[in-house]
PDB file of C-alpha atoms in Angstrom:
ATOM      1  CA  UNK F 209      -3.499   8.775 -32.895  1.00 42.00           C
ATOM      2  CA  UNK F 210      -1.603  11.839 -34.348  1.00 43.00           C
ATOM      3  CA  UNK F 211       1.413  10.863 -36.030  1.00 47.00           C
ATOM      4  CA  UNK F 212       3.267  10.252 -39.310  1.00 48.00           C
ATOM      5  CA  UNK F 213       2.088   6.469 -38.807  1.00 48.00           C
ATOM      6  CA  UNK F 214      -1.239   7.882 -39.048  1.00 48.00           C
ATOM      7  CA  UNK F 215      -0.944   9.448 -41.809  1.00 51.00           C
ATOM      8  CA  UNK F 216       1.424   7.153 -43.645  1.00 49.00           C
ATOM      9  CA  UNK F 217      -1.238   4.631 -42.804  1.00 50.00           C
ATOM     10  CA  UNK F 218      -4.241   6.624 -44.368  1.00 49.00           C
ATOM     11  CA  UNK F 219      -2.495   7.659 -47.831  1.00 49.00           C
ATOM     12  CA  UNK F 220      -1.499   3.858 -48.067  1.00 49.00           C
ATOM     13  CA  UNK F 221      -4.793   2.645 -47.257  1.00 49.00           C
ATOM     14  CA  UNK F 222      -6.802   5.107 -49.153  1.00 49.00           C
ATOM     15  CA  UNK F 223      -4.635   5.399 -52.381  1.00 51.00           C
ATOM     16  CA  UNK F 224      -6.420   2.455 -53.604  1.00 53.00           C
ATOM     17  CA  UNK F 225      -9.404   1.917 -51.979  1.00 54.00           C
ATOM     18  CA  UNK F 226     -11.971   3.829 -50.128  1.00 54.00           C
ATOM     19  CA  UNK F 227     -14.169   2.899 -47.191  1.00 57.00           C
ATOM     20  CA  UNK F 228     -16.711   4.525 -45.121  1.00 64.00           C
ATOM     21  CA  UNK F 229     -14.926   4.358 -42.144  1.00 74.00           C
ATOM     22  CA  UNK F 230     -11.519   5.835 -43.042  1.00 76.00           C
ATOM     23  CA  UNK F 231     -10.246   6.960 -39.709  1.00 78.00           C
ATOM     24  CA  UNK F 232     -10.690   3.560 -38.027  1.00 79.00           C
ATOM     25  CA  UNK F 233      -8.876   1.780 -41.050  1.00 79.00           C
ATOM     26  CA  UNK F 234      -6.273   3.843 -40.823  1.00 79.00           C
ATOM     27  CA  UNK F 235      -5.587   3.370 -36.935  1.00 77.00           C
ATOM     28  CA  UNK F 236      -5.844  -0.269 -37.410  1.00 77.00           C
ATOM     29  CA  UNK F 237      -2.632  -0.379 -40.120  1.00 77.00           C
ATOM     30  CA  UNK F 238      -1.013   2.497 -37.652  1.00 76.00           C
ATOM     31  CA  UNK F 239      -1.167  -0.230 -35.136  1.00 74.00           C
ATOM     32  CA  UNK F 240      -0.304  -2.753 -36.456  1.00 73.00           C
ATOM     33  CA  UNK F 241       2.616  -1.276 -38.320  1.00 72.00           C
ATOM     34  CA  UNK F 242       3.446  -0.190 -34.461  1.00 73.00           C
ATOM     35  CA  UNK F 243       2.359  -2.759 -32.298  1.00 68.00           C
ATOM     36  CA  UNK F 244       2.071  -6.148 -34.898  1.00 71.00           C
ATOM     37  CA  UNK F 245       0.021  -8.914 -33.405  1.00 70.00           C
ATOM     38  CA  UNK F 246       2.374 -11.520 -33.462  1.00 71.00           C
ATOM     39  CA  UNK F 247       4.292  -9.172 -30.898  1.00 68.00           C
ATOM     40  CA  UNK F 248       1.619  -7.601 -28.871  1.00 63.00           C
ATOM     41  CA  UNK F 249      -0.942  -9.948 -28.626  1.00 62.00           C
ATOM     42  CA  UNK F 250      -0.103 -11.602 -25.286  1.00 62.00           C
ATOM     43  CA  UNK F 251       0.027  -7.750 -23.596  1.00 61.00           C
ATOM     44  CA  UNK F 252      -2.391  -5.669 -25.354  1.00 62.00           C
ATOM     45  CA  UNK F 253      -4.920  -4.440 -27.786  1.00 63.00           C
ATOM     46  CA  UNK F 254      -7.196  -7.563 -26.341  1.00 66.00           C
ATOM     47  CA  UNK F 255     -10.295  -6.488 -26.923  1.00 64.00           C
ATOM     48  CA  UNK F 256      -9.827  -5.594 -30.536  1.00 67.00           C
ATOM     49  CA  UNK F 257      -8.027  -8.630 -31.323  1.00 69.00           C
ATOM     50  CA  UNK F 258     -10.892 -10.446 -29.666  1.00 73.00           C
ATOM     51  CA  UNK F 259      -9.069 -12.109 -26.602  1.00 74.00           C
ATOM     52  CA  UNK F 260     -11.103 -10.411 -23.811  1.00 77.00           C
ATOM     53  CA  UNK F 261     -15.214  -9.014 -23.840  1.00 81.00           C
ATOM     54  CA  UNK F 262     -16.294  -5.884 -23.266  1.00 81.00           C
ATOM     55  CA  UNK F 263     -17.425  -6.792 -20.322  1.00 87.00           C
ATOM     56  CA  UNK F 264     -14.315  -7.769 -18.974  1.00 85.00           C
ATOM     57  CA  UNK F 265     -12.188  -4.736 -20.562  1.00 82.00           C
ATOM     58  CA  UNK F 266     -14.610  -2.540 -18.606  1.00 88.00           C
ATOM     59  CA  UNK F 267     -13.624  -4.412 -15.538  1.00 90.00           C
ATOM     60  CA  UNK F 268     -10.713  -3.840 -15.917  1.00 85.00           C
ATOM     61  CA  UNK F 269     -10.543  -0.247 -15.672  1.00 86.00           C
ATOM     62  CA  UNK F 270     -12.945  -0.546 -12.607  1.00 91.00           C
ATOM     63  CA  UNK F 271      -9.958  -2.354 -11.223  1.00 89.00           C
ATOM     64  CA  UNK F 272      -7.608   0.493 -12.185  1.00 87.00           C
ATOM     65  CA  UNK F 273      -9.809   3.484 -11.055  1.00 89.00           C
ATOM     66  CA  UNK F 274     -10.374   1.729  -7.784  1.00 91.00           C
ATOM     67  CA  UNK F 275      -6.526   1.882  -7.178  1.00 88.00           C
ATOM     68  CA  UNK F 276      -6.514   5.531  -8.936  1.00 87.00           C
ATOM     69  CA  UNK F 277      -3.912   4.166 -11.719  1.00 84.00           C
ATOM     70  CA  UNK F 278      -5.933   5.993 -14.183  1.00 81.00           C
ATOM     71  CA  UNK F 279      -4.752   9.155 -12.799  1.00 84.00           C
ATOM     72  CA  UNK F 280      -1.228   8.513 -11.394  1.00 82.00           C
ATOM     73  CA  UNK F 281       0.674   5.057 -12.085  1.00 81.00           C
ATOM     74  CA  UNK F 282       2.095   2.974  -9.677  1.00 82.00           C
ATOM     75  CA  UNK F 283       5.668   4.257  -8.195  1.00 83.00           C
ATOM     76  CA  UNK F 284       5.327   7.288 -10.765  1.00 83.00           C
ATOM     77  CA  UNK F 285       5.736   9.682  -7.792  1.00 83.00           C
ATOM     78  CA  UNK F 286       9.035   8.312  -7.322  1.00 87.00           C
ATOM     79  CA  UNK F 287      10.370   8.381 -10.513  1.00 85.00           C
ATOM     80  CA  UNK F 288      11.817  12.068 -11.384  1.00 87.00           C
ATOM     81  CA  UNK F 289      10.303  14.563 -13.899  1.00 83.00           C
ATOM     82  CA  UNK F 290      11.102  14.279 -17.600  1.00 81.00           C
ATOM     83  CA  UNK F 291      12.996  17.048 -18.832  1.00 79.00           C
ATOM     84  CA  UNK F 292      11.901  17.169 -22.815  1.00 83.00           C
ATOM     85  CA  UNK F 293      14.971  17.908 -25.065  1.00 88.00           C
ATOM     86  CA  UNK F 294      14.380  17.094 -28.592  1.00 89.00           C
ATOM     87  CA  UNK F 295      12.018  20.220 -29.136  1.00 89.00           C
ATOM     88  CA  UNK F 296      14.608  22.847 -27.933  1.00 89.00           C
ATOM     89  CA  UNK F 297      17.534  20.689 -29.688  1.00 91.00           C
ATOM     90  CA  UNK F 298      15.768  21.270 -33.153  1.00 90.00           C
ATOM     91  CA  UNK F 299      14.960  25.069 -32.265  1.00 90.00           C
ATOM     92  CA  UNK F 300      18.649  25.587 -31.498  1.00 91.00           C
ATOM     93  CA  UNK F 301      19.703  23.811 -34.778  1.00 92.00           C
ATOM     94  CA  UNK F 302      17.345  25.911 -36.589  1.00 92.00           C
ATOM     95  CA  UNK F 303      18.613  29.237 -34.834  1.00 91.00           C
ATOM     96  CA  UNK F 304      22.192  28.020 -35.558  1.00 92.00           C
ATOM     97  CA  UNK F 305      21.253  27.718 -39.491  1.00 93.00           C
ATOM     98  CA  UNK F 306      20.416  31.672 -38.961  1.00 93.00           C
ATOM     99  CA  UNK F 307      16.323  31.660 -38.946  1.00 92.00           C
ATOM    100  CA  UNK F 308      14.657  33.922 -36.658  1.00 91.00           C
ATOM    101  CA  UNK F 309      12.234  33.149 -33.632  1.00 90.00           C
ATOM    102  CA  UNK F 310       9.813  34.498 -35.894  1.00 90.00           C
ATOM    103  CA  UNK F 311      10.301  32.447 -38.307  1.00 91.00           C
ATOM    104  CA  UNK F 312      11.304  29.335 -35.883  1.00 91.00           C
ATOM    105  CA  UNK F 313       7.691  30.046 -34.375  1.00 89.00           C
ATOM    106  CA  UNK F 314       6.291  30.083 -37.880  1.00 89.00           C
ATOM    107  CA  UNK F 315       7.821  26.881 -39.236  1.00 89.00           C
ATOM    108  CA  UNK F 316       6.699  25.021 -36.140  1.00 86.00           C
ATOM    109  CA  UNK F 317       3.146  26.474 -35.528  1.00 87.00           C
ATOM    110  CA  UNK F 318       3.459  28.690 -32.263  1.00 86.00           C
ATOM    111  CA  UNK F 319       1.668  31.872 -32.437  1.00 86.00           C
ATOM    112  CA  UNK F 320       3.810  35.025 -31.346  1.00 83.00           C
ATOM    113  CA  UNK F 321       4.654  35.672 -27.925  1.00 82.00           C
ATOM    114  CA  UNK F 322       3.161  32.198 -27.015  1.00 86.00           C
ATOM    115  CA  UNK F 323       5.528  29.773 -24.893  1.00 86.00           C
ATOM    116  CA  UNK F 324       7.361  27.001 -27.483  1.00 87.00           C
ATOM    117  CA  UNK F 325      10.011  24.459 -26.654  1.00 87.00           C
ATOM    118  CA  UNK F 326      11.691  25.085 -29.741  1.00 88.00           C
ATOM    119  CA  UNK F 327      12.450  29.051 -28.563  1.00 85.00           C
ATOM    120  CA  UNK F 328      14.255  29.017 -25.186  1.00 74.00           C
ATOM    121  CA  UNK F 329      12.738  31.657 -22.948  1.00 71.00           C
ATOM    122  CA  UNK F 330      15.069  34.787 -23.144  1.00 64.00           C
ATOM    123  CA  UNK F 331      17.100  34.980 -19.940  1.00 59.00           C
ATOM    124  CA  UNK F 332      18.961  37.985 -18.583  1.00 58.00           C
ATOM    125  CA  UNK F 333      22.135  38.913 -19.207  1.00 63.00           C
ATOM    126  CA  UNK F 334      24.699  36.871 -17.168  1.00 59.00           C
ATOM    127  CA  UNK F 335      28.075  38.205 -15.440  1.00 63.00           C
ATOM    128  CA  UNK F 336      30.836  36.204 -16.210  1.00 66.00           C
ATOM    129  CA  UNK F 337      33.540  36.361 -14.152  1.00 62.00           C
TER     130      UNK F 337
END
């Protein structure tokens, strides 16, 4: 998982006390701070909460490749395509407070002259009539 949750989860964890396996006690708070048993239990996370084996975990994905919902859900063909709006929302804010693409592409982490959702791609000039 790579998130703030994550991380919020690891610097709480860790500040303390350390353990040899860092990265898994740091998912586990992530999740649970996400997904907390009480809530999730019936749905998910079985096998790590112990409600299902291995055994039948695995068959269940046999039962989901068999139907190909691994790659494509069910009725996701009919649903229409996302259009993503928070990235180019918080490039425009950030071109609005007067910084550059340049330095847009540098806050964010987008190499020059690399496609970013936070830069709209320049567009011709327009006639308006």
């Amino acid at each position: 998982m790579n998130c703030g949750v994550y991380e919020l989860g690891h610097l709480v964890m860790h500040s303390r006390h350390q353990d040899e396996d860092v990265e898994a006690q740091a998912n586990a708070l992530a999740a649970e701070f996400l997904m907390p048993e009480h809530v999730i239990r019936p749905q998910l996370r079985a096998l790590t909460l112990g409600a299902v084996s291995a055994q039948e975990r695995q068959d269940f994905y046999k039962r989901l490749s068999r139907r190909g919902w691994r790659k494509q859900e069910p009725g996701s063909d009919t649903l229409p395509p996302e259009t993503p709006r928070l990235a180019a929302s918080v490039g425009k804010a950030l071109a609005d407070a007067g910084l550059t693409d340049a330095e847009i592409r540098e806050l964010v982490g987008v190499a020059p002259g690399r496609p970013s959702p936070f830069i709209p791609e320049a567009r011709g000039l327009h006639l308006v009539a």
